[in-house]
PDB file of C-alpha atoms in Angstrom:
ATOM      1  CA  UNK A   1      51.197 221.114  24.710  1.00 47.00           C
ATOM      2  CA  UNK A   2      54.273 220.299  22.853  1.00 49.00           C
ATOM      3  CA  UNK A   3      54.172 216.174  22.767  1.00 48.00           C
ATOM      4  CA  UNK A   4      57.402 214.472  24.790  1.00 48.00           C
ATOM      5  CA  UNK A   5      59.662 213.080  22.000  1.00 48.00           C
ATOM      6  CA  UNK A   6      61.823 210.062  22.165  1.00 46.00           C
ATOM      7  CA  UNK A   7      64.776 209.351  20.603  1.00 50.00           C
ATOM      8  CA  UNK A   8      64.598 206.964  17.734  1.00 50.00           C
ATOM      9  CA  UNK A   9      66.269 203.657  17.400  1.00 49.00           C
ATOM     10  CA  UNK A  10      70.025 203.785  15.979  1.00 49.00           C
ATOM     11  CA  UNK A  11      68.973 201.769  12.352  1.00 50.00           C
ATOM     12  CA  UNK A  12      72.189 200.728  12.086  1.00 50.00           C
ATOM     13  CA  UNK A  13      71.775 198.128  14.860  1.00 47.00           C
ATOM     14  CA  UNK A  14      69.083 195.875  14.406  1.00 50.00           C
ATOM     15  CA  UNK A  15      66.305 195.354  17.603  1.00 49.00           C
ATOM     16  CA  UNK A  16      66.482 192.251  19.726  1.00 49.00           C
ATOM     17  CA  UNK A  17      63.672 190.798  21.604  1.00 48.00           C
ATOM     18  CA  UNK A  18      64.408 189.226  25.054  1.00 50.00           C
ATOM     19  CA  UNK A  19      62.461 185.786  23.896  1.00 51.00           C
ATOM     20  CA  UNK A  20      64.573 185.910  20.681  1.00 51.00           C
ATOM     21  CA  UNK A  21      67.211 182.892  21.154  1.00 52.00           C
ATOM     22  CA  UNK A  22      70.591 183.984  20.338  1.00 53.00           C
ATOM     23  CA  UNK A  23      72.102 182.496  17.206  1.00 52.00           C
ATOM     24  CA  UNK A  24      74.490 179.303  17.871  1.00 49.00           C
ATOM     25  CA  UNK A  25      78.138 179.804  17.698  1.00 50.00           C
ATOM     26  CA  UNK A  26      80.093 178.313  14.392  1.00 47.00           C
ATOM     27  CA  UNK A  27      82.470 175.566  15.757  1.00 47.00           C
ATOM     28  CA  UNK A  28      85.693 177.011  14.317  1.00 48.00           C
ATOM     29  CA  UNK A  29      87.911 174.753  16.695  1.00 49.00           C
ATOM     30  CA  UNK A  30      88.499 171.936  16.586  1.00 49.00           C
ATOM     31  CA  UNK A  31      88.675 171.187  20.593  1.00 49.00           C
ATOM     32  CA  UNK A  32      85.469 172.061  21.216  1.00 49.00           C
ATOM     33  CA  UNK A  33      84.412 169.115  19.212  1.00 50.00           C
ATOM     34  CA  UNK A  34      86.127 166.740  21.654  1.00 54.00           C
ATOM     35  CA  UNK A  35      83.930 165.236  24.529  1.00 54.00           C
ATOM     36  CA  UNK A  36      83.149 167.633  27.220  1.00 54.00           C
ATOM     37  CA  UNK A  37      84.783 166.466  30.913  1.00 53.00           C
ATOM     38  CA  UNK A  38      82.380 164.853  33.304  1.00 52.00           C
ATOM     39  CA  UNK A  39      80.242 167.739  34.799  1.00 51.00           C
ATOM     40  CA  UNK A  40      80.407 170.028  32.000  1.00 50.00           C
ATOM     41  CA  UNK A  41      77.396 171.768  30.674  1.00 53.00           C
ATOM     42  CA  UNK A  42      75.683 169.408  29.058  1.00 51.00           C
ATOM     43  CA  UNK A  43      77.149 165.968  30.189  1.00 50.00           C
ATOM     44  CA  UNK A  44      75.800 163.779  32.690  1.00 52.00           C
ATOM     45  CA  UNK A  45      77.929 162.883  36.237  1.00 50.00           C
ATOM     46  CA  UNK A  46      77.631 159.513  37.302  1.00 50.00           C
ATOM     47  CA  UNK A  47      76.464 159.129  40.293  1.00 52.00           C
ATOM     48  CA  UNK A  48      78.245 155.984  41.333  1.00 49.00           C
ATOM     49  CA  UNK A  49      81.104 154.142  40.107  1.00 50.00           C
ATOM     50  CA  UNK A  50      80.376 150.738  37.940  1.00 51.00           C
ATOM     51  CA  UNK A  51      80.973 147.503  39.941  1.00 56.00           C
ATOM     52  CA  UNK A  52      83.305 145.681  38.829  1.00 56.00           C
ATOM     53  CA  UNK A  53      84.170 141.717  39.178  1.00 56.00           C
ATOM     54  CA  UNK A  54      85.757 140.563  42.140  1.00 59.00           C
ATOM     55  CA  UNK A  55      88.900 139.115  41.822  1.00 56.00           C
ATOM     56  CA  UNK A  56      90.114 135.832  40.660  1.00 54.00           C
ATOM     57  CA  UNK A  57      91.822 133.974  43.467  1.00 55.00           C
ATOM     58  CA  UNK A  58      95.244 132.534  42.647  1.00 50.00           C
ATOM     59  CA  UNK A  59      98.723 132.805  42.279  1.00 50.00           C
ATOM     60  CA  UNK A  60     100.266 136.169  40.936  1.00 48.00           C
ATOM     61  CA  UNK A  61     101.315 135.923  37.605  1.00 48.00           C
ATOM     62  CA  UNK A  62     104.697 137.815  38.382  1.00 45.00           C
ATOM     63  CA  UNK A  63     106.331 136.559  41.680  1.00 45.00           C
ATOM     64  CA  UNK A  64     108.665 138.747  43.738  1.00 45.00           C
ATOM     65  CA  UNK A  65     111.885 137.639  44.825  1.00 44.00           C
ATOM     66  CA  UNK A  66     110.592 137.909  48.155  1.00 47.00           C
ATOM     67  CA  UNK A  67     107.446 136.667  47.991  1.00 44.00           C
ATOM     68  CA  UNK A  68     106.347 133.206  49.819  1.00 44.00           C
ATOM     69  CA  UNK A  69     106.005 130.644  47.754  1.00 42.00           C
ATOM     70  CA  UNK A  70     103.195 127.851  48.425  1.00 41.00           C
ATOM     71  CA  UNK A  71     104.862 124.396  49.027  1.00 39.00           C
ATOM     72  CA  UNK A  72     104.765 121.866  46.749  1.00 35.00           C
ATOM     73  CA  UNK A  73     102.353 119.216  46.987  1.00 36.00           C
ATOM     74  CA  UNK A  74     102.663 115.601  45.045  1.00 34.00           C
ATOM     75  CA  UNK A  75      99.808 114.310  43.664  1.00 37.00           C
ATOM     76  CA  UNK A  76      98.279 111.105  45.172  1.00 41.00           C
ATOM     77  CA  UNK A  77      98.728 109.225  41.763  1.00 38.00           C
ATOM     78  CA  UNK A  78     102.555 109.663  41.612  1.00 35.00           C
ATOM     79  CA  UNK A  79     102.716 108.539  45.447  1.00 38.00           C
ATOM     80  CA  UNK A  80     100.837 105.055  44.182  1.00 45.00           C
ATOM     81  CA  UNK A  81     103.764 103.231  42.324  1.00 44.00           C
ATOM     82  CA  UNK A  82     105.920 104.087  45.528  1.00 48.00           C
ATOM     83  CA  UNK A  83     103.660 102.703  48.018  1.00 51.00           C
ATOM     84  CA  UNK A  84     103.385  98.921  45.857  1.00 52.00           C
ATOM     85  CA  UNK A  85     107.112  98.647  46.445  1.00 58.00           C
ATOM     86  CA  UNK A  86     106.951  99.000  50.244  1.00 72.00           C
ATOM     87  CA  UNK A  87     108.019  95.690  52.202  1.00 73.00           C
ATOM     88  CA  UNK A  88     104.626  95.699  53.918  1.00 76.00           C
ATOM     89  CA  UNK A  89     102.775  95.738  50.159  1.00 75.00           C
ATOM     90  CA  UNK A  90     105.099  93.410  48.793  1.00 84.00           C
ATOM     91  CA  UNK A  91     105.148  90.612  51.980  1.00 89.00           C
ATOM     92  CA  UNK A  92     101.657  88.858  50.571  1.00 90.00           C
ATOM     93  CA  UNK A  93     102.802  88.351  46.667  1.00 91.00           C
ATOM     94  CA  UNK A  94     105.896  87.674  48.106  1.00 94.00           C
ATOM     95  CA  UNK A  95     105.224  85.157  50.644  1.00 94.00           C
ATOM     96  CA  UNK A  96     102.517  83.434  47.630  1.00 95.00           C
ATOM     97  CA  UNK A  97     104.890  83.300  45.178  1.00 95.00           C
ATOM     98  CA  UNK A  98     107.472  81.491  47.914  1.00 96.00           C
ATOM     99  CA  UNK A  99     104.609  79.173  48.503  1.00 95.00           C
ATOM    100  CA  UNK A 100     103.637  78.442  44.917  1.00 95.00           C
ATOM    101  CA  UNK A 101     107.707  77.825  44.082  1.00 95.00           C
ATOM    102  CA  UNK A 102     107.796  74.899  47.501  1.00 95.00           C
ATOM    103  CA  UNK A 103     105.189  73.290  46.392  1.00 95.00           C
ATOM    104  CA  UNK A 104     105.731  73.277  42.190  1.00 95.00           C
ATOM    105  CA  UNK A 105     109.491  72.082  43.255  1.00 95.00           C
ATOM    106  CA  UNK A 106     107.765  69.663  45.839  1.00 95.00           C
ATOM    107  CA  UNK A 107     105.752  68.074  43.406  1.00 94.00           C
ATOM    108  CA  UNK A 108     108.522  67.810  40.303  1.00 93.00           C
ATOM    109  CA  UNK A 109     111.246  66.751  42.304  1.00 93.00           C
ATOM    110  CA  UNK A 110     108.935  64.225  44.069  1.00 92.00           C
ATOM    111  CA  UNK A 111     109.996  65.174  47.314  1.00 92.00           C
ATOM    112  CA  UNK A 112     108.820  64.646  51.099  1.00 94.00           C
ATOM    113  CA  UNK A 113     105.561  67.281  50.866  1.00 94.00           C
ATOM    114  CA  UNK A 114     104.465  65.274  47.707  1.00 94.00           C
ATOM    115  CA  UNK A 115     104.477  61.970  49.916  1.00 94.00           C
ATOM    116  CA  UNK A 116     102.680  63.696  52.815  1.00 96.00           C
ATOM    117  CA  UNK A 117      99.799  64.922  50.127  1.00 95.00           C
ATOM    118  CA  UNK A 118      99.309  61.867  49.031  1.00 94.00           C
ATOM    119  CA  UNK A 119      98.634  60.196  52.059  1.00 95.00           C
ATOM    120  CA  UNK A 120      96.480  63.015  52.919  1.00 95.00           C
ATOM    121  CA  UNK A 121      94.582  63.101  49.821  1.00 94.00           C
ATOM    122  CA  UNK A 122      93.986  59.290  50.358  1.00 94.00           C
ATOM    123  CA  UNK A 123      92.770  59.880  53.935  1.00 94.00           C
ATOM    124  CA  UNK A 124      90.086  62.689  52.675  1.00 94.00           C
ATOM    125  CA  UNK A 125      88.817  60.050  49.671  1.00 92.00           C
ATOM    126  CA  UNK A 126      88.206  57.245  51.914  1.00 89.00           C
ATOM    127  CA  UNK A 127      86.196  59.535  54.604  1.00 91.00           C
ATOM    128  CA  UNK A 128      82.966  59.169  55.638  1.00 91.00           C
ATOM    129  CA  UNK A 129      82.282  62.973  54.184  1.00 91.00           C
ATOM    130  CA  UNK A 130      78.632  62.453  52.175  1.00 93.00           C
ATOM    131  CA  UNK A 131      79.687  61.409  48.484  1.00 92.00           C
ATOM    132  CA  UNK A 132      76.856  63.790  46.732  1.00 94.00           C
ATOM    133  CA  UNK A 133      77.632  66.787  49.154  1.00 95.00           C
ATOM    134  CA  UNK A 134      80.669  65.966  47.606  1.00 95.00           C
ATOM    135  CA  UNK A 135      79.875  65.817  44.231  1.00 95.00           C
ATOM    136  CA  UNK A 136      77.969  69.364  44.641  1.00 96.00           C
ATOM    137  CA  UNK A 137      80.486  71.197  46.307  1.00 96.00           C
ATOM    138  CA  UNK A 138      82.806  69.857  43.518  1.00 95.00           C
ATOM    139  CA  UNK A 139      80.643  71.375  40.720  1.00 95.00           C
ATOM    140  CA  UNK A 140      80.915  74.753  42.268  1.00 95.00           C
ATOM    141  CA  UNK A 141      84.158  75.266  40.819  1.00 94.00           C
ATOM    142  CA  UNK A 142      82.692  74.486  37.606  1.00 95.00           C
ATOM    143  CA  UNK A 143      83.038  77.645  35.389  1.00 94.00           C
ATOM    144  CA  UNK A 144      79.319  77.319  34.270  1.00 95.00           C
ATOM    145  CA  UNK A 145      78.106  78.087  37.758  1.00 95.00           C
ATOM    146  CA  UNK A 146      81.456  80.129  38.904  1.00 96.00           C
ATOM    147  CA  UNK A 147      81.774  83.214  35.935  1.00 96.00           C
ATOM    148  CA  UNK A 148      77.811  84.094  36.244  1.00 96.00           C
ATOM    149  CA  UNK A 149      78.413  84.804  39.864  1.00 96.00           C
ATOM    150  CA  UNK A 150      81.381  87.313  38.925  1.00 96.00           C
ATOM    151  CA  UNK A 151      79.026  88.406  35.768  1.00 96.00           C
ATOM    152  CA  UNK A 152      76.174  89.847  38.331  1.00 96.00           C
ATOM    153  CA  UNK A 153      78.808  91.185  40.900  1.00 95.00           C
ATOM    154  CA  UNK A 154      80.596  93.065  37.842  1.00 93.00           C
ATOM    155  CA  UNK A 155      77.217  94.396  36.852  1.00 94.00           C
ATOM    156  CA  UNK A 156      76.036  95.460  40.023  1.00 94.00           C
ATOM    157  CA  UNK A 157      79.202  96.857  40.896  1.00 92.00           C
ATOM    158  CA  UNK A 158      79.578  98.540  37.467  1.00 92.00           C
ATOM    159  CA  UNK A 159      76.050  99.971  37.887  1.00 93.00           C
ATOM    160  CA  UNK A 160      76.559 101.328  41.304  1.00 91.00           C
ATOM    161  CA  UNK A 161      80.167 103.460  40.990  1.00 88.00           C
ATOM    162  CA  UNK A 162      78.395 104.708  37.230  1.00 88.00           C
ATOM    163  CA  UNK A 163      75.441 105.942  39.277  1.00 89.00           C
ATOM    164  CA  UNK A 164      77.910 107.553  41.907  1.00 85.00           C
ATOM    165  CA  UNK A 165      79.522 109.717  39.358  1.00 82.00           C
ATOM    166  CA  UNK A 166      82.978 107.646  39.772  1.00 82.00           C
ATOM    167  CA  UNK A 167      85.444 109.030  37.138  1.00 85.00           C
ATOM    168  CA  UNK A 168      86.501 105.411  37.118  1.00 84.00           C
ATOM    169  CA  UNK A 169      84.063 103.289  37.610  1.00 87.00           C
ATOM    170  CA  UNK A 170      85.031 100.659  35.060  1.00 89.00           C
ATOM    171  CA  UNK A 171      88.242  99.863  36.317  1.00 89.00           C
ATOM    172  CA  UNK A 172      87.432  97.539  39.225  1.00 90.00           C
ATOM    173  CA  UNK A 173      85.074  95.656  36.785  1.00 91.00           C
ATOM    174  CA  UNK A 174      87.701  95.373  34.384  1.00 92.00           C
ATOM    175  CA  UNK A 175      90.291  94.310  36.642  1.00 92.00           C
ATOM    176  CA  UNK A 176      88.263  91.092  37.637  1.00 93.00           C
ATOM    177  CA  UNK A 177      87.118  90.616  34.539  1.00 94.00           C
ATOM    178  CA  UNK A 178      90.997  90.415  33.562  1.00 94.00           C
ATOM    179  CA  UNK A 179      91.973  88.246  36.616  1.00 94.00           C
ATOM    180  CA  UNK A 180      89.158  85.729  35.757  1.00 95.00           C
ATOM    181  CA  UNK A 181      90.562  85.414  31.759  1.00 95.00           C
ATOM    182  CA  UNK A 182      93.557  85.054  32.696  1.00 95.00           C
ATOM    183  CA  UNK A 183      93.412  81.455  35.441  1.00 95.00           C
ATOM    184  CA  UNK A 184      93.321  79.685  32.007  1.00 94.00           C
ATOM    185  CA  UNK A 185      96.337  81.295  30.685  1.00 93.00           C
ATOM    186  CA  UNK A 186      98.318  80.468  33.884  1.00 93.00           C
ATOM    187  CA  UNK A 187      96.472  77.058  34.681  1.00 95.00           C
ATOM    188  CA  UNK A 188      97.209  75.555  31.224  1.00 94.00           C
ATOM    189  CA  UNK A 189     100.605  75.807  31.352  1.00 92.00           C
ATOM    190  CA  UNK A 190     101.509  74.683  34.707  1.00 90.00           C
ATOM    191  CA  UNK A 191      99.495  71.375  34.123  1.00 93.00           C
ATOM    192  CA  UNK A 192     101.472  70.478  31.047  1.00 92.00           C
ATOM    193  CA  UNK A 193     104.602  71.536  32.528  1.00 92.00           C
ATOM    194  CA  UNK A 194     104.108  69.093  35.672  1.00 92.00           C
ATOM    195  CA  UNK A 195     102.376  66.490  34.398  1.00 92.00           C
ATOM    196  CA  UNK A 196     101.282  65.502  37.599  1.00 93.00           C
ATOM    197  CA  UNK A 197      98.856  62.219  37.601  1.00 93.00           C
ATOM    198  CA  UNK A 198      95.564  62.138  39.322  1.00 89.00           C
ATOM    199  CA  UNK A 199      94.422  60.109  42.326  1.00 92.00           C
ATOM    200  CA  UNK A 200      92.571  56.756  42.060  1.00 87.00           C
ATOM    201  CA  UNK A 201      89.129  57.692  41.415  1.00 81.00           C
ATOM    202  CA  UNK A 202      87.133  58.501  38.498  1.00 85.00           C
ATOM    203  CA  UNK A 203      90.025  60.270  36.614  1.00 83.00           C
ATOM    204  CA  UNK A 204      93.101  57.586  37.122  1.00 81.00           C
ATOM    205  CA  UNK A 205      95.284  57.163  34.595  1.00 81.00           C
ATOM    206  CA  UNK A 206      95.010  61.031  33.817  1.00 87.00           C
ATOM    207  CA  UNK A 207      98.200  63.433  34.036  1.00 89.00           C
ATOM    208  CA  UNK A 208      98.261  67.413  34.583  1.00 90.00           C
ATOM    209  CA  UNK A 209      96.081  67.445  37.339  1.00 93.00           C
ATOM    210  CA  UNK A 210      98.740  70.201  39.424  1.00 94.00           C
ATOM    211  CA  UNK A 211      97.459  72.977  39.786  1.00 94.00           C
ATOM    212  CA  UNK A 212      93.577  72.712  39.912  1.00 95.00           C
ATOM    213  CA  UNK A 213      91.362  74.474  37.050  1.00 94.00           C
ATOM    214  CA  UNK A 214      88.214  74.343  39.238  1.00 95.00           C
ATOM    215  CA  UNK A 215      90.019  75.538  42.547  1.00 96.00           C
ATOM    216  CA  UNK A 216      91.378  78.492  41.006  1.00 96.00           C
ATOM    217  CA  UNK A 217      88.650  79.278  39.049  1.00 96.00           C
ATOM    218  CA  UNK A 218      85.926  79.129  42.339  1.00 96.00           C
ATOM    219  CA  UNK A 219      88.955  81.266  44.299  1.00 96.00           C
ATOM    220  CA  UNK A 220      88.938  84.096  41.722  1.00 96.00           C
ATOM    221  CA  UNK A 221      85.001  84.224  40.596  1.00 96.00           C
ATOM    222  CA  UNK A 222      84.404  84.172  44.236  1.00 97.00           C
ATOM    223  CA  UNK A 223      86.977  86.036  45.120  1.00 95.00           C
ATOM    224  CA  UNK A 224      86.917  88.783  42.638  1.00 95.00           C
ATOM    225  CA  UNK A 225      83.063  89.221  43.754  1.00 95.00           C
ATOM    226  CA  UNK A 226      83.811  89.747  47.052  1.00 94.00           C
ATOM    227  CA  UNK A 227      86.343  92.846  46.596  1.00 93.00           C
ATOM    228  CA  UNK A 228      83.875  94.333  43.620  1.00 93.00           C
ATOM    229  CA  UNK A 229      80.727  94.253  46.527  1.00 93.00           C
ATOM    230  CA  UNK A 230      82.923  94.700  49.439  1.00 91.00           C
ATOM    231  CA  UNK A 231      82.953  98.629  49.465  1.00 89.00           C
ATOM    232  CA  UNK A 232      78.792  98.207  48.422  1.00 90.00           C
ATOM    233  CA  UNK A 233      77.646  96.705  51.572  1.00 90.00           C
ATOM    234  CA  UNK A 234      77.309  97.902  55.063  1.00 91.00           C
ATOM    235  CA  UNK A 235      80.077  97.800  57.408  1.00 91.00           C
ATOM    236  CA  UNK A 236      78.454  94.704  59.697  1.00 93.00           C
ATOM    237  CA  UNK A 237      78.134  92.621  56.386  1.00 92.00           C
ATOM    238  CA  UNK A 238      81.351  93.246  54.965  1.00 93.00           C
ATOM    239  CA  UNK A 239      83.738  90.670  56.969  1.00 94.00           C
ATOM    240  CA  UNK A 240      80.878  88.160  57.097  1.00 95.00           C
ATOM    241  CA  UNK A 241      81.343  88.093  53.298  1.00 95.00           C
ATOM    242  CA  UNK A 242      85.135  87.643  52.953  1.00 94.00           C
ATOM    243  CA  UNK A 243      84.644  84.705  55.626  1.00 96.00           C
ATOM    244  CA  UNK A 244      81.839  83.439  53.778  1.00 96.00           C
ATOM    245  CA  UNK A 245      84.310  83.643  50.841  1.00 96.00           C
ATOM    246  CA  UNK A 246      86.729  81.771  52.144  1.00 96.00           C
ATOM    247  CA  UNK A 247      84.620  79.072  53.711  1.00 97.00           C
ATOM    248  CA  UNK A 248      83.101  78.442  50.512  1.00 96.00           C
ATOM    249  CA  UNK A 249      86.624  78.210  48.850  1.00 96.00           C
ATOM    250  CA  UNK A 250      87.369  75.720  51.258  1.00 97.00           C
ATOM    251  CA  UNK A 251      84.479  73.442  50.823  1.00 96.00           C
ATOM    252  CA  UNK A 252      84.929  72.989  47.101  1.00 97.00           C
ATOM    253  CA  UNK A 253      89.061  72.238  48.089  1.00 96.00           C
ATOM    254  CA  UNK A 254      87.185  69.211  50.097  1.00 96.00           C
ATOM    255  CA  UNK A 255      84.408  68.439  47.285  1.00 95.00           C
ATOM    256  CA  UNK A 256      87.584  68.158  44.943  1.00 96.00           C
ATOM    257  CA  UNK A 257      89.631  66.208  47.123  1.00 96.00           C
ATOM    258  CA  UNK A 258      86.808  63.689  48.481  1.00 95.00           C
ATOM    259  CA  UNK A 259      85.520  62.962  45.109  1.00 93.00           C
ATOM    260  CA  UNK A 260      89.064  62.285  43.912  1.00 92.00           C
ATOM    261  CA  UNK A 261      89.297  65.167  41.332  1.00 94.00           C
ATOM    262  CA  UNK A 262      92.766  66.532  42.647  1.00 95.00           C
ATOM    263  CA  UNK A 263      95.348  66.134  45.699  1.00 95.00           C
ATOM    264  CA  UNK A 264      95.286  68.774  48.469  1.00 96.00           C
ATOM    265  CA  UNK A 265      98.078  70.238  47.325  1.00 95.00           C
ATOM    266  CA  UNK A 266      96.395  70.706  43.961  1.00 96.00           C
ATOM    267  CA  UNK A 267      94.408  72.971  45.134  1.00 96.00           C
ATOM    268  CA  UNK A 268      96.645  74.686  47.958  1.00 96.00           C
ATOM    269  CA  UNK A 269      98.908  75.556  44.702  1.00 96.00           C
ATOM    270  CA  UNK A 270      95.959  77.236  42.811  1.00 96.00           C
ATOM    271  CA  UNK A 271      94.926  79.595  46.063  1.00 96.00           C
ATOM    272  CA  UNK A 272      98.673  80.865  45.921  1.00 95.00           C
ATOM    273  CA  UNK A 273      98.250  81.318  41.968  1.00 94.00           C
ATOM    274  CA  UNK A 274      94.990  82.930  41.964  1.00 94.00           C
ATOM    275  CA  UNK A 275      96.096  85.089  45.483  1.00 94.00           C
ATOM    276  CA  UNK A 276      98.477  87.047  43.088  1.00 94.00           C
ATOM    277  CA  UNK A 277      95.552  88.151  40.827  1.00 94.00           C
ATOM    278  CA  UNK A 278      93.127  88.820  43.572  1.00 94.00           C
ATOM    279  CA  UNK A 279      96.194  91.293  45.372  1.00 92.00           C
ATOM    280  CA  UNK A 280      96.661  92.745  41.909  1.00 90.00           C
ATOM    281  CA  UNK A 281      92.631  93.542  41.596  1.00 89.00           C
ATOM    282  CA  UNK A 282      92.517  94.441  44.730  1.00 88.00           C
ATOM    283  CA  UNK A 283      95.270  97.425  43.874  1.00 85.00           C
ATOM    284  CA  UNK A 284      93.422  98.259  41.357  1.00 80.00           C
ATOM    285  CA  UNK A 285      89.920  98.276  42.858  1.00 73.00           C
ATOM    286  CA  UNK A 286      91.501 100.580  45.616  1.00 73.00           C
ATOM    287  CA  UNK A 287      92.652 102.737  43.061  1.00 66.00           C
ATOM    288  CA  UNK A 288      89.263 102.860  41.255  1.00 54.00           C
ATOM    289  CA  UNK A 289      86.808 103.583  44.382  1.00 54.00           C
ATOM    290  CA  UNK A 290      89.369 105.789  46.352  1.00 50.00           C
ATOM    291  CA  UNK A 291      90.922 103.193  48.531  1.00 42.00           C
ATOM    292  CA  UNK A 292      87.338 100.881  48.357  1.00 42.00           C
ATOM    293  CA  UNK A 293      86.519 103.011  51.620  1.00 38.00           C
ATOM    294  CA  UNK A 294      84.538 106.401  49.799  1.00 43.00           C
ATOM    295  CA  UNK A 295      81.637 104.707  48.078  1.00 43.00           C
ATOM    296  CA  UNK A 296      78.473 104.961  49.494  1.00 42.00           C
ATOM    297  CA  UNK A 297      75.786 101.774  49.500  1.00 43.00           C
ATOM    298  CA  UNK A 298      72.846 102.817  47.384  1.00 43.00           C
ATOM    299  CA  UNK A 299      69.988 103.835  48.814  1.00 40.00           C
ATOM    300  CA  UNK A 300      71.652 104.698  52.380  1.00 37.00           C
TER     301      UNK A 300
END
């Protein structure tokens, strides 16, 4: 039996295999080595789109013609110089200096008020008041016993607005600390310029006893304390202390006058002296604790 014959392979063209991988292509263009579109063979799709940062809240850089504008707010500090000239700020440096003018021109002219003070001063010498209560309410004028007071209420007061983060905590210190350096530099010269003479007592004979060093110095140590620890202590306690203040400012007046240190008007001239640097300290202590209302008391 004849045997079935197949045709032979054309040996011009070469066999291929079905597992034989077909030969890569030459890159002849250049385009098709670009960066194949998203979903092309080969390249990955993202599945989601990358988050991106919210916005930044403000103002467009580019305003419309149309657009609303926000209204213009001043700041607080600009408002500050406008509210010191107010009639209602100015009425108490106002109304001291008036007071501080009657009675310098009272006393160098000699008038009627000087002959009324003296009488009075007199009267208060020749009381009955204790002598050595006196004496001791006398000495608390004194600047030995006076400045350490302010010294600790600076401190404190210092230490307290620090530890509240207060951008400026040092400015109600320092505005005391001014006020008190500077009784000597207004003191001095008023005394020379009068020239008043003492009362009979352990200083006659003496001249420049208008105004008084020790009443002005006990108004603004004392004083000055009070406004720095004012905004530090509990509501309750806080007009207890100004009267307490005052009482005390009071009682050395008397010590002075009893002991026959100084006439009353003496020391009625240094309040209205050392007023104008306690309402200037007080500005700026209002200024420094955010109208000496913000500030918490440590510890509750």
């Amino acid at each position: 039996m004849p045997s079935r014959c197949f045709p032979s392979p054309d040996p011009a063209v070469p066999s291929r295999t079905p597992l034989e991988p077909p030969a890569p292509d030459l890159l002849t263009d250049r385009t098709a080595a670009r960066p194949k579109p998203p979903g092309a063979r080969g390249t990955p799709v993202a599945t989601a789109a990358p988050e991106l940062p919210p916005p930044v809240p403000g103002p467009p850089t580019v305003h419309s013609p149309s657009a609303p504008r926000a209204p213009f707010v001043t700041p607080r500090a600009l408002l500050a110089p406008r509210a010191l000239l107010t009639p209602r700020a100015l009425f108490t440096p106002l109304a001291l200096i008036a007071l501080l003018a009657l009675c310098t021109w009272q006393i160098a002219a000699r008038g009627p008020l000087r002959t009324y003070d003296e009488r009075l001063g007199r009267a208060i010498a020749g009381s009955a008041f204790p002598s050595p209560v006196a004496e001791f309410l006398a000495d608390l004028g004194n600047t030995a016993v006076a400045v350490p007071v302010l010294a600790v209420a600076l401190c404190w007061a210092a230490w307290c607005a620090r530890r509240a983060g207060e951008p400026r905590w040092w400015l109600p210190p320092l505005a005391a600390a001014v006020s008190m350096a500077a009784v000597p530099a207004l003191v001095v010269p008023f005394k020379a310029l009068i020239d008043r003479p003492g009362p009979p007592g352990p200083l006659a004979g003496e001249t420049g006893f208008f105004p008084s060093g020790h009443a002005a110095t006990a108004a603004v140590a004392y004083g000055a304390a009070a406004l720095l620890l004012h905004p530090l202590l509990r509501p309750r306690l806080r007009r207890p202390l100004l009267v307490a203040v005052a009482v005390l400012n009071l009682a050395v007046a008397a010590g002075l006058v009893r002991r026959g240190y100084h006439w009353p008007l003496d020391t009625a001239a240094s309040w209205c002296l050392c007023g104008l640097l306690l309402w200037a300290t007080l500005r700026l202590c209002r200024s420094g604790q955010g109208d000496g209302l913000n500030r918490s008391r440590p510890g509750g």
